[in-house]
PDB file of C-alpha atoms and ligand atoms in Angstrom:
ATOM      1  CA  MET X   1     -19.311  -9.383   4.151  1.00  0.00           C
ATOM      2  CA  LEU X   2     -21.168 -11.223   0.908  1.00  0.00           C
ATOM      3  CA  SER X   3     -18.224 -12.423  -0.059  1.00  0.00           C
ATOM      4  CA  SER X   4     -14.392 -12.221   0.252  1.00  0.00           C
ATOM      5  CA  GLY X   5     -11.176 -13.597  -1.408  1.00  0.00           C
ATOM      6  CA  SER X   6      -9.619 -13.713  -4.352  1.00  0.00           C
ATOM      7  CA  ASP X   7     -13.151 -15.435  -6.319  1.00  0.00           C
ATOM      8  CA  GLY X   8     -15.118 -12.464  -5.537  1.00  0.00           C
ATOM      9  CA  ASN X   9     -14.990  -9.620  -3.254  1.00  0.00           C
ATOM     10  CA  ALA X  10     -17.979  -7.746  -1.759  1.00  0.00           C
ATOM     11  CA  THR X  11     -19.349  -6.331   0.612  1.00  0.00           C
ATOM     12  CA  LEU X  12     -22.585  -4.480   3.187  1.00  0.00           C
ATOM     13  CA  VAL X  13     -22.375  -1.610   5.320  1.00  0.00           C
ATOM     14  CA  ALA X  14     -25.996  -0.332   6.573  1.00  0.00           C
ATOM     15  CA  SER X  15     -27.403   2.283   8.489  1.00  0.00           C
ATOM     16  CA  GLY X  16     -30.856   2.947   9.204  1.00  0.00           C
ATOM     17  CA  ASP X  17     -32.493   2.957   5.717  1.00  0.00           C
ATOM     18  CA  SER X  18     -29.164   3.883   4.120  1.00  0.00           C
ATOM     19  CA  SER X  19     -27.175   0.663   2.489  1.00  0.00           C
ATOM     20  CA  LEU X  20     -23.574   0.814   0.695  1.00  0.00           C
ATOM     21  CA  LEU X  21     -22.141  -2.223  -1.500  1.00  0.00           C
ATOM     22  CA  ILE X  22     -18.186  -1.454  -0.867  1.00  0.00           C
ATOM     23  CA  ASP X  23     -16.783  -3.514  -4.047  1.00  0.00           C
ATOM     24  CA  ALA X  24     -19.007  -6.049  -6.887  1.00  0.00           C
ATOM     25  CA  GLY X  25     -16.887  -9.123  -7.509  1.00  0.00           C
ATOM     26  CA  LEU X  26     -19.527 -11.269  -8.386  1.00  0.00           C
ATOM     27  CA  SER X  27     -22.029 -11.466 -10.932  1.00  0.00           C
ATOM     28  CA  LEU X  28     -25.261  -9.933 -11.089  1.00  0.00           C
ATOM     29  CA  ILE X  29     -27.338 -12.970 -10.161  1.00  0.00           C
ATOM     30  CA  GLU X  30     -24.705 -14.290  -6.959  1.00  0.00           C
ATOM     31  CA  LEU X  31     -24.923 -10.854  -5.563  1.00  0.00           C
ATOM     32  CA  THR X  32     -28.300 -10.545  -5.747  1.00  0.00           C
ATOM     33  CA  ARG X  33     -28.953 -14.138  -3.965  1.00  0.00           C
ATOM     34  CA  ARG X  34     -26.295 -13.608  -0.912  1.00  0.00           C
ATOM     35  CA  MET X  35     -27.894  -9.764  -0.717  1.00  0.00           C
ATOM     36  CA  GLU X  36     -31.494 -11.644  -0.002  1.00  0.00           C
ATOM     37  CA  ILE X  37     -29.773 -14.152   2.350  1.00  0.00           C
ATOM     38  CA  ALA X  38     -29.018 -10.932   4.604  1.00  0.00           C
ATOM     39  CA  ARG X  39     -32.985  -9.623   3.544  1.00  0.00           C
ATOM     40  CA  THR X  40     -31.775  -7.093   1.092  1.00  0.00           C
ATOM     41  CA  GLY X  41     -31.681  -6.192  -2.283  1.00  0.00           C
ATOM     42  CA  PRO X  42     -29.726  -4.665  -5.330  1.00  0.00           C
ATOM     43  CA  TYR X  43     -32.496  -1.888  -5.475  1.00  0.00           C
ATOM     44  CA  ALA X  44     -32.473  -0.828  -1.674  1.00  0.00           C
ATOM     45  CA  LEU X  45     -28.491   0.396  -2.187  1.00  0.00           C
ATOM     46  CA  ASP X  46     -27.444   3.774  -2.212  1.00  0.00           C
ATOM     47  CA  ALA X  47     -24.097   3.504  -3.571  1.00  0.00           C
ATOM     48  CA  VAL X  48     -21.610   1.116  -5.333  1.00  0.00           C
ATOM     49  CA  LEU X  49     -17.888   1.391  -4.225  1.00  0.00           C
ATOM     50  CA  ILE X  50     -15.682  -0.299  -5.298  1.00  0.00           C
ATOM     51  CA  SER X  51     -11.931  -0.511  -4.498  1.00  0.00           C
ATOM     52  CA  HIS X  52      -9.885  -0.949  -7.522  1.00  0.00           C
ATOM     53  CA  ASP X  53      -9.840  -2.369 -10.895  1.00  0.00           C
ATOM     54  CA  HIS X  54      -9.121  -6.228  -9.915  1.00  0.00           C
ATOM     55  CA  TYR X  55     -11.366  -8.260 -11.578  1.00  0.00           C
ATOM     56  CA  ASP X  56     -12.365 -10.053  -8.162  1.00  0.00           C
ATOM     57  CA  HIS X  57     -13.942  -6.501  -6.801  1.00  0.00           C
ATOM     58  CA  VAL X  58     -14.948  -5.334 -10.316  1.00  0.00           C
ATOM     59  CA  LYS X  59     -16.484  -7.866 -11.760  1.00  0.00           C
ATOM     60  CA  GLY X  60     -19.876  -6.881 -11.408  1.00  0.00           C
ATOM     61  CA  ALA X  61     -20.252  -4.077 -10.428  1.00  0.00           C
ATOM     62  CA  VAL X  62     -21.811  -2.452 -14.619  1.00  0.00           C
ATOM     63  CA  PRO X  63     -24.391  -4.818 -14.757  1.00  0.00           C
ATOM     64  CA  LEU X  64     -25.094  -4.050 -11.150  1.00  0.00           C
ATOM     65  CA  CYS X  65     -25.485  -0.638 -11.274  1.00  0.00           C
ATOM     66  CA  ARG X  66     -26.983  -0.459 -15.324  1.00  0.00           C
ATOM     67  CA  ARG X  67     -29.883  -2.822 -13.386  1.00  0.00           C
ATOM     68  CA  THR X  68     -30.745  -0.368 -10.599  1.00  0.00           C
ATOM     69  CA  GLY X  69     -29.399   3.202 -11.740  1.00  0.00           C
ATOM     70  CA  VAL X  70     -27.711   3.373  -7.998  1.00  0.00           C
ATOM     71  CA  PRO X  71     -24.753   5.548  -8.444  1.00  0.00           C
ATOM     72  CA  LEU X  72     -21.115   3.737  -8.596  1.00  0.00           C
ATOM     73  CA  TYR X  73     -17.776   5.792  -6.229  1.00  0.00           C
ATOM     74  CA  ALA X  74     -13.960   4.336  -7.372  1.00  0.00           C
ATOM     75  CA  SER X  75     -11.197   6.676  -8.291  1.00  0.00           C
ATOM     76  CA  ARG X  76      -9.928   8.463 -11.119  1.00  0.00           C
ATOM     77  CA  ALA X  77      -7.203   5.229 -11.962  1.00  0.00           C
ATOM     78  CA  THR X  78     -10.346   3.082 -11.564  1.00  0.00           C
ATOM     79  CA  ILE X  79     -12.954   4.183 -13.380  1.00  0.00           C
ATOM     80  CA  LYS X  80     -10.458   4.590 -16.419  1.00  0.00           C
ATOM     81  CA  ALA X  81      -9.068   0.647 -15.343  1.00  0.00           C
ATOM     82  CA  SER X  82     -12.807  -0.428 -15.817  1.00  0.00           C
ATOM     83  CA  GLY X  83     -13.881   1.633 -18.055  1.00  0.00           C
ATOM     84  CA  LEU X  84     -16.259   2.567 -16.149  1.00  0.00           C
ATOM     85  CA  THR X  85     -17.525   5.871 -18.230  1.00  0.00           C
ATOM     86  CA  ARG X  86     -17.900   3.905 -21.505  1.00  0.00           C
ATOM     87  CA  ALA X  87     -19.941   1.285 -19.381  1.00  0.00           C
ATOM     88  CA  LEU X  88     -22.491   3.102 -17.455  1.00  0.00           C
ATOM     89  CA  PRO X  89     -24.488   5.914 -18.331  1.00  0.00           C
ATOM     90  CA  ALA X  90     -22.944  10.085 -17.881  1.00  0.00           C
ATOM     91  CA  GLY X  91     -23.795  10.800 -14.270  1.00  0.00           C
ATOM     92  CA  GLN X  92     -24.116   7.536 -12.766  1.00  0.00           C
ATOM     93  CA  VAL X  93     -20.402   6.849 -12.358  1.00  0.00           C
ATOM     94  CA  ARG X  94     -18.689   8.987  -9.802  1.00  0.00           C
ATOM     95  CA  GLU X  95     -15.328   9.926  -8.975  1.00  0.00           C
ATOM     96  CA  LEU X  96     -13.470   9.766  -5.317  1.00  0.00           C
ATOM     97  CA  ARG X  97     -10.222  10.669  -4.063  1.00  0.00           C
ATOM     98  CA  PRO X  98      -8.439   9.461  -1.495  1.00  0.00           C
ATOM     99  CA  ASP X  99      -8.357  11.924   1.894  1.00  0.00           C
ATOM    100  CA  THR X 100     -11.401  13.252   0.609  1.00  0.00           C
ATOM    101  CA  PRO X 101     -14.234  12.272   2.831  1.00  0.00           C
ATOM    102  CA  PHE X 102     -18.203  12.201   1.242  1.00  0.00           C
ATOM    103  CA  GLY X 103     -22.031  12.373   1.925  1.00  0.00           C
ATOM    104  CA  VAL X 104     -23.826   9.495   0.489  1.00  0.00           C
ATOM    105  CA  ALA X 105     -27.423   8.793   2.245  1.00  0.00           C
ATOM    106  CA  GLY X 106     -26.464  10.172   5.435  1.00  0.00           C
ATOM    107  CA  LEU X 107     -23.120   8.467   5.848  1.00  0.00           C
ATOM    108  CA  THR X 108     -19.884   9.715   5.524  1.00  0.00           C
ATOM    109  CA  VAL X 109     -17.284   7.775   3.504  1.00  0.00           C
ATOM    110  CA  THR X 110     -13.196   8.752   3.237  1.00  0.00           C
ATOM    111  CA  PRO X 111     -10.988   7.004   0.793  1.00  0.00           C
ATOM    112  CA  PHE X 112      -7.590   6.364   1.455  1.00  0.00           C
ATOM    113  CA  ALA X 113      -4.702   4.887  -0.572  1.00  0.00           C
ATOM    114  CA  VAL X 114      -3.123   1.633   0.188  1.00  0.00           C
ATOM    115  CA  PRO X 115      -0.020  -0.111  -1.328  1.00  0.00           C
ATOM    116  CA  HIS X 116      -1.121  -2.409  -4.313  1.00  0.00           C
ATOM    117  CA  ASP X 117      -0.212  -3.452  -7.431  1.00  0.00           C
ATOM    118  CA  THR X 118      -2.713  -1.018  -9.190  1.00  0.00           C
ATOM    119  CA  PHE X 119      -4.147   1.990  -7.456  1.00  0.00           C
ATOM    120  CA  THR X 120      -6.576   0.957  -4.487  1.00  0.00           C
ATOM    121  CA  VAL X 121      -8.371   2.858  -1.728  1.00  0.00           C
ATOM    122  CA  GLY X 122      -9.404   1.791   1.366  1.00  0.00           C
ATOM    123  CA  PHE X 123     -11.961   3.045   3.313  1.00  0.00           C
ATOM    124  CA  THR X 124     -13.783   3.727   6.635  1.00  0.00           C
ATOM    125  CA  ILE X 125     -17.831   3.982   6.820  1.00  0.00           C
ATOM    126  CA  SER X 126     -19.291   6.792   9.935  1.00  0.00           C
ATOM    127  CA  ASP X 127     -22.927   6.875  10.160  1.00  0.00           C
ATOM    128  CA  GLY X 128     -21.909   9.944  13.158  1.00  0.00           C
ATOM    129  CA  GLU X 129     -21.715   6.973  15.556  1.00  0.00           C
ATOM    130  CA  ALA X 130     -20.236   4.501  14.793  1.00  0.00           C
ATOM    131  CA  THR X 131     -17.053   3.249  12.316  1.00  0.00           C
ATOM    132  CA  VAL X 132     -16.219   0.958  10.002  1.00  0.00           C
ATOM    133  CA  GLY X 133     -12.920   0.856   8.477  1.00  0.00           C
ATOM    134  CA  LEU X 134     -12.496  -1.583   5.429  1.00  0.00           C
ATOM    135  CA  ALA X 135      -9.090  -2.740   3.551  1.00  0.00           C
ATOM    136  CA  THR X 136      -8.637  -5.966   2.340  1.00  0.00           C
ATOM    137  CA  ASP X 137      -6.357  -5.822  -0.425  1.00  0.00           C
ATOM    138  CA  LEU X 138      -2.687  -4.021   0.420  1.00  0.00           C
ATOM    139  CA  GLY X 139       0.588  -5.298   0.330  1.00  0.00           C
ATOM    140  CA  SER X 140       2.144  -3.180   3.376  1.00  0.00           C
ATOM    141  CA  VAL X 141       0.988  -0.961   5.831  1.00  0.00           C
ATOM    142  CA  THR X 142       1.637   2.741   6.097  1.00  0.00           C
ATOM    143  CA  LEU X 143       1.048   5.733   8.598  1.00  0.00           C
ATOM    144  CA  ASP X 144      -2.055   7.099   6.343  1.00  0.00           C
ATOM    145  CA  VAL X 145      -3.778   3.694   6.316  1.00  0.00           C
ATOM    146  CA  LEU X 146      -2.689   3.533  10.397  1.00  0.00           C
ATOM    147  CA  SER X 147      -3.797   6.798  11.105  1.00  0.00           C
ATOM    148  CA  HIS X 148      -7.615   5.894   8.329  1.00  0.00           C
ATOM    149  CA  LEU X 149      -7.595   3.071  10.645  1.00  0.00           C
ATOM    150  CA  ALA X 150      -7.396   4.049  13.933  1.00  0.00           C
ATOM    151  CA  GLY X 151     -10.031   4.309  16.015  1.00  0.00           C
ATOM    152  CA  CYS X 152     -12.543   2.377  14.087  1.00  0.00           C
ATOM    153  CA  ASP X 153     -16.044   0.588  15.715  1.00  0.00           C
ATOM    154  CA  VAL X 154     -15.448  -2.354  12.934  1.00  0.00           C
ATOM    155  CA  LEU X 155     -12.138  -3.454  11.160  1.00  0.00           C
ATOM    156  CA  VAL X 156     -12.536  -5.446   8.110  1.00  0.00           C
ATOM    157  CA  LEU X 157      -8.943  -6.217   7.703  1.00  0.00           C
ATOM    158  CA  GLU X 158      -6.848  -8.450   4.798  1.00  0.00           C
ATOM    159  CA  SER X 159      -5.036 -11.883   6.272  1.00  0.00           C
ATOM    160  CA  ASN X 160      -4.385 -12.820   3.349  1.00  0.00           C
ATOM    161  CA  HIS X 161      -1.724 -16.095   3.363  1.00  0.00           C
ATOM    162  CA  ASP X 162       0.764 -18.053   6.009  1.00  0.00           C
ATOM    163  CA  GLU X 163       4.573 -16.846   4.696  1.00  0.00           C
ATOM    164  CA  ASP X 164       5.367 -20.463   5.125  1.00  0.00           C
ATOM    165  CA  MET X 165       1.883 -22.386   3.279  1.00  0.00           C
ATOM    166  CA  LEU X 166       2.452 -19.262   0.577  1.00  0.00           C
ATOM    167  CA  GLU X 167       6.930 -19.739   0.104  1.00  0.00           C
ATOM    168  CA  ARG X 168       6.304 -23.883   0.428  1.00  0.00           C
ATOM    169  CA  GLY X 169       2.958 -23.440  -1.608  1.00  0.00           C
ATOM    170  CA  PRO X 170       2.745 -24.267  -5.445  1.00  0.00           C
ATOM    171  CA  TYR X 171       2.571 -20.928  -6.648  1.00  0.00           C
ATOM    172  CA  PRO X 172       4.889 -20.168  -9.570  1.00  0.00           C
ATOM    173  CA  PRO X 173       7.879 -18.164  -8.127  1.00  0.00           C
ATOM    174  CA  HIS X 174       6.983 -14.310 -10.056  1.00  0.00           C
ATOM    175  CA  LEU X 175       3.226 -15.324  -8.087  1.00  0.00           C
ATOM    176  CA  LYS X 176       4.884 -15.657  -5.083  1.00  0.00           C
ATOM    177  CA  ARG X 177       7.062 -12.504  -5.109  1.00  0.00           C
ATOM    178  CA  ARG X 178       4.283 -10.067  -6.226  1.00  0.00           C
ATOM    179  CA  ILE X 179       1.847 -11.555  -3.054  1.00  0.00           C
ATOM    180  CA  GLY X 180       4.435 -10.968  -0.218  1.00  0.00           C
ATOM    181  CA  SER X 181       6.054  -8.374  -2.180  1.00  0.00           C
ATOM    182  CA  PRO X 182       4.834  -5.016  -0.444  1.00  0.00           C
ATOM    183  CA  LEU X 183       2.566  -3.538  -3.163  1.00  0.00           C
ATOM    184  CA  GLY X 184       0.347  -7.150  -3.334  1.00  0.00           C
ATOM    185  CA  HIS X 185      -1.334  -8.483  -0.016  1.00  0.00           C
ATOM    186  CA  LEU X 186      -1.011  -8.934   3.636  1.00  0.00           C
ATOM    187  CA  SER X 187       0.500 -11.795   5.163  1.00  0.00           C
ATOM    188  CA  ASN X 188      -1.528 -13.351   8.982  1.00  0.00           C
ATOM    189  CA  ALA X 189       2.007 -12.689  10.122  1.00  0.00           C
ATOM    190  CA  ASP X 190       1.243  -8.455   9.098  1.00  0.00           C
ATOM    191  CA  THR X 191      -2.619  -8.250   9.551  1.00  0.00           C
ATOM    192  CA  ALA X 192      -1.401  -9.329  13.515  1.00  0.00           C
ATOM    193  CA  GLU X 193       1.010  -6.446  13.684  1.00  0.00           C
ATOM    194  CA  LEU X 194      -1.203  -4.384  11.749  1.00  0.00           C
ATOM    195  CA  VAL X 195      -4.399  -5.710  14.294  1.00  0.00           C
ATOM    196  CA  ARG X 196      -1.207  -4.862  17.463  1.00  0.00           C
ATOM    197  CA  SER X 197      -1.131  -1.449  16.678  1.00  0.00           C
ATOM    198  CA  LEU X 198      -5.587  -0.705  15.882  1.00  0.00           C
ATOM    199  CA  GLY X 199      -6.260  -2.002  18.853  1.00  0.00           C
ATOM    200  CA  HIS X 200      -8.012  -0.327  21.092  1.00  0.00           C
ATOM    201  CA  PRO X 201     -10.610   0.191  24.091  1.00  0.00           C
ATOM    202  CA  GLY X 202     -13.171   1.068  21.337  1.00  0.00           C
ATOM    203  CA  LEU X 203     -13.196  -1.411  19.250  1.00  0.00           C
ATOM    204  CA  ARG X 204     -15.348  -4.089  18.957  1.00  0.00           C
ATOM    205  CA  HIS X 205     -15.291  -6.230  15.902  1.00  0.00           C
ATOM    206  CA  LEU X 206     -12.661  -7.811  14.056  1.00  0.00           C
ATOM    207  CA  VAL X 207     -13.189  -9.903  10.355  1.00  0.00           C
ATOM    208  CA  LEU X 208     -10.516 -10.943   8.919  1.00  0.00           C
ATOM    209  CA  ALA X 209     -10.732 -11.034   5.211  1.00  0.00           C
ATOM    210  CA  HIS X 210      -9.703 -12.281   1.785  1.00  0.00           C
ATOM    211  CA  LEU X 211      -7.988 -15.524   2.773  1.00  0.00           C
ATOM    212  CA  SER X 212      -6.005 -17.694   0.026  1.00  0.00           C
ATOM    213  CA  ARG X 213      -7.162 -20.711  -0.547  1.00  0.00           C
ATOM    214  CA  THR X 214      -4.201 -22.201  -1.540  1.00  0.00           C
ATOM    215  CA  ASN X 215      -1.934 -20.471   0.786  1.00  0.00           C
ATOM    216  CA  ASN X 216      -3.962 -20.352   4.283  1.00  0.00           C
ATOM    217  CA  ARG X 217      -5.921 -22.148   6.865  1.00  0.00           C
ATOM    218  CA  PRO X 218      -9.310 -20.314   8.516  1.00  0.00           C
ATOM    219  CA  GLU X 219      -7.540 -21.066  11.969  1.00  0.00           C
ATOM    220  CA  LEU X 220      -3.887 -19.620  11.335  1.00  0.00           C
ATOM    221  CA  PRO X 221      -4.802 -15.579  11.162  1.00  0.00           C
ATOM    222  CA  LEU X 222      -7.822 -16.496  13.462  1.00  0.00           C
ATOM    223  CA  GLN X 223      -4.784 -17.959  15.894  1.00  0.00           C
ATOM    224  CA  ALA X 224      -2.543 -14.572  14.612  1.00  0.00           C
ATOM    225  CA  ALA X 225      -5.185 -12.290  15.352  1.00  0.00           C
ATOM    226  CA  GLY X 226      -6.553 -13.108  18.216  1.00  0.00           C
ATOM    227  CA  GLU X 227      -2.916 -13.749  19.978  1.00  0.00           C
ATOM    228  CA  ALA X 228      -2.842  -9.414  19.037  1.00  0.00           C
ATOM    229  CA  LEU X 229      -6.116  -8.845  19.780  1.00  0.00           C
ATOM    230  CA  GLY X 230      -5.483 -10.205  23.795  1.00  0.00           C
ATOM    231  CA  GLU X 231      -2.786  -7.893  24.296  1.00  0.00           C
ATOM    232  CA  CYS X 232      -4.850  -4.652  23.221  1.00  0.00           C
ATOM    233  CA  GLY X 233      -7.399  -5.659  25.755  1.00  0.00           C
ATOM    234  CA  GLY X 234     -10.973  -5.482  24.970  1.00  0.00           C
ATOM    235  CA  GLU X 235     -14.019  -7.955  24.453  1.00  0.00           C
ATOM    236  CA  VAL X 236     -13.969  -7.909  20.966  1.00  0.00           C
ATOM    237  CA  SER X 237     -15.629 -11.001  18.027  1.00  0.00           C
ATOM    238  CA  VAL X 238     -13.195 -12.039  15.649  1.00  0.00           C
ATOM    239  CA  SER X 239     -14.763 -13.033  12.505  1.00  0.00           C
ATOM    240  CA  LEU X 240     -14.045 -14.102   8.713  1.00  0.00           C
ATOM    241  CA  GLY X 241     -14.839 -13.729   5.235  1.00  0.00           C
ATOM    242  CA  TRP X 242     -15.330 -16.246   3.096  1.00  0.00           C
ATOM    243  CA  HIS X 243     -15.125 -16.993  -0.436  1.00  0.00           C
ATOM    244  CA  ASP X 244     -18.628 -18.695  -1.144  1.00  0.00           C
ATOM    245  CA  HIS X 245     -20.897 -17.895   1.574  1.00  0.00           C
ATOM    246  CA  PRO X 246     -21.881 -14.964   3.594  1.00  0.00           C
ATOM    247  CA  GLY X 247     -20.196 -14.004   6.670  1.00  0.00           C
ATOM    248  CA  GLU X 248     -21.535 -13.187  10.275  1.00  0.00           C
ATOM    249  CA  LEU X 249     -23.838  -9.973  10.206  1.00  0.00           C
ATOM    250  CA  ILE X 250     -21.969  -7.371  12.670  1.00  0.00           C
ATOM    251  CA  VAL X 251     -24.353  -5.328  14.002  1.00  0.00           C
ATOM    252  CA  VAL X 252     -22.427  -2.164  15.927  1.00  0.00           C
TER     253      VAL X 252
HETATM  254 ZN1   ZN P 301      -8.910  -8.755  -4.759  1.00  0.00          ZN
HETATM  255 ZN1   ZN P 302      -6.469  -6.530  -5.873  1.00  0.00          ZN
END
């Protein structure tokens, strides 16, 4: 994860020479800087996938794709809400549909709808040997979400807030309601429950993402998810996505 949280989201997934960026919520300069830390760069990308139109996911997408000519994949709703077809040349913007897998540079991408306050998708990405599942802005977990994320080798899941910290914290009531609603963001407890459902012997890595800086502390999601994984057995490494620097490089 090059960056995670409401200041900007971007995750790099690569296999062999193939490389995808999931969300581009940083400036082009910052995306480039962080990709260089990960020993790659914008021109090595085969595609940019955008999960939804919130600014922390789409901020750098147009400058990045304009500069590199890399194709951008997003849902029709996201393309429309972010004005992507006006901003990029025809043919560079490609529409993805939930539950409709497509191939990019030898990788299979499957988008699936997740409950959030704008049309949003999660993704699974597979090279035929390993599968990564990502779902970082969702207020609740549906059977559809569970079935798409089942059996992944790596999971990147939102663990946004601690319910008590949100309740007692400084946010105005309408924002607290929005974040805590089924169309908002998953709490640490929600994510632990999700991990309990998804834990399986083949799961190798769990990345907890989109942590709130105001309503969470790193040790809380680590503890909640760690306990949930303990009940599932198996050997799973757990790490966090950060706002201000890239997270751990995960090799499957
Ligand atoms: Zn977000
Ligand atoms: Zn969002």
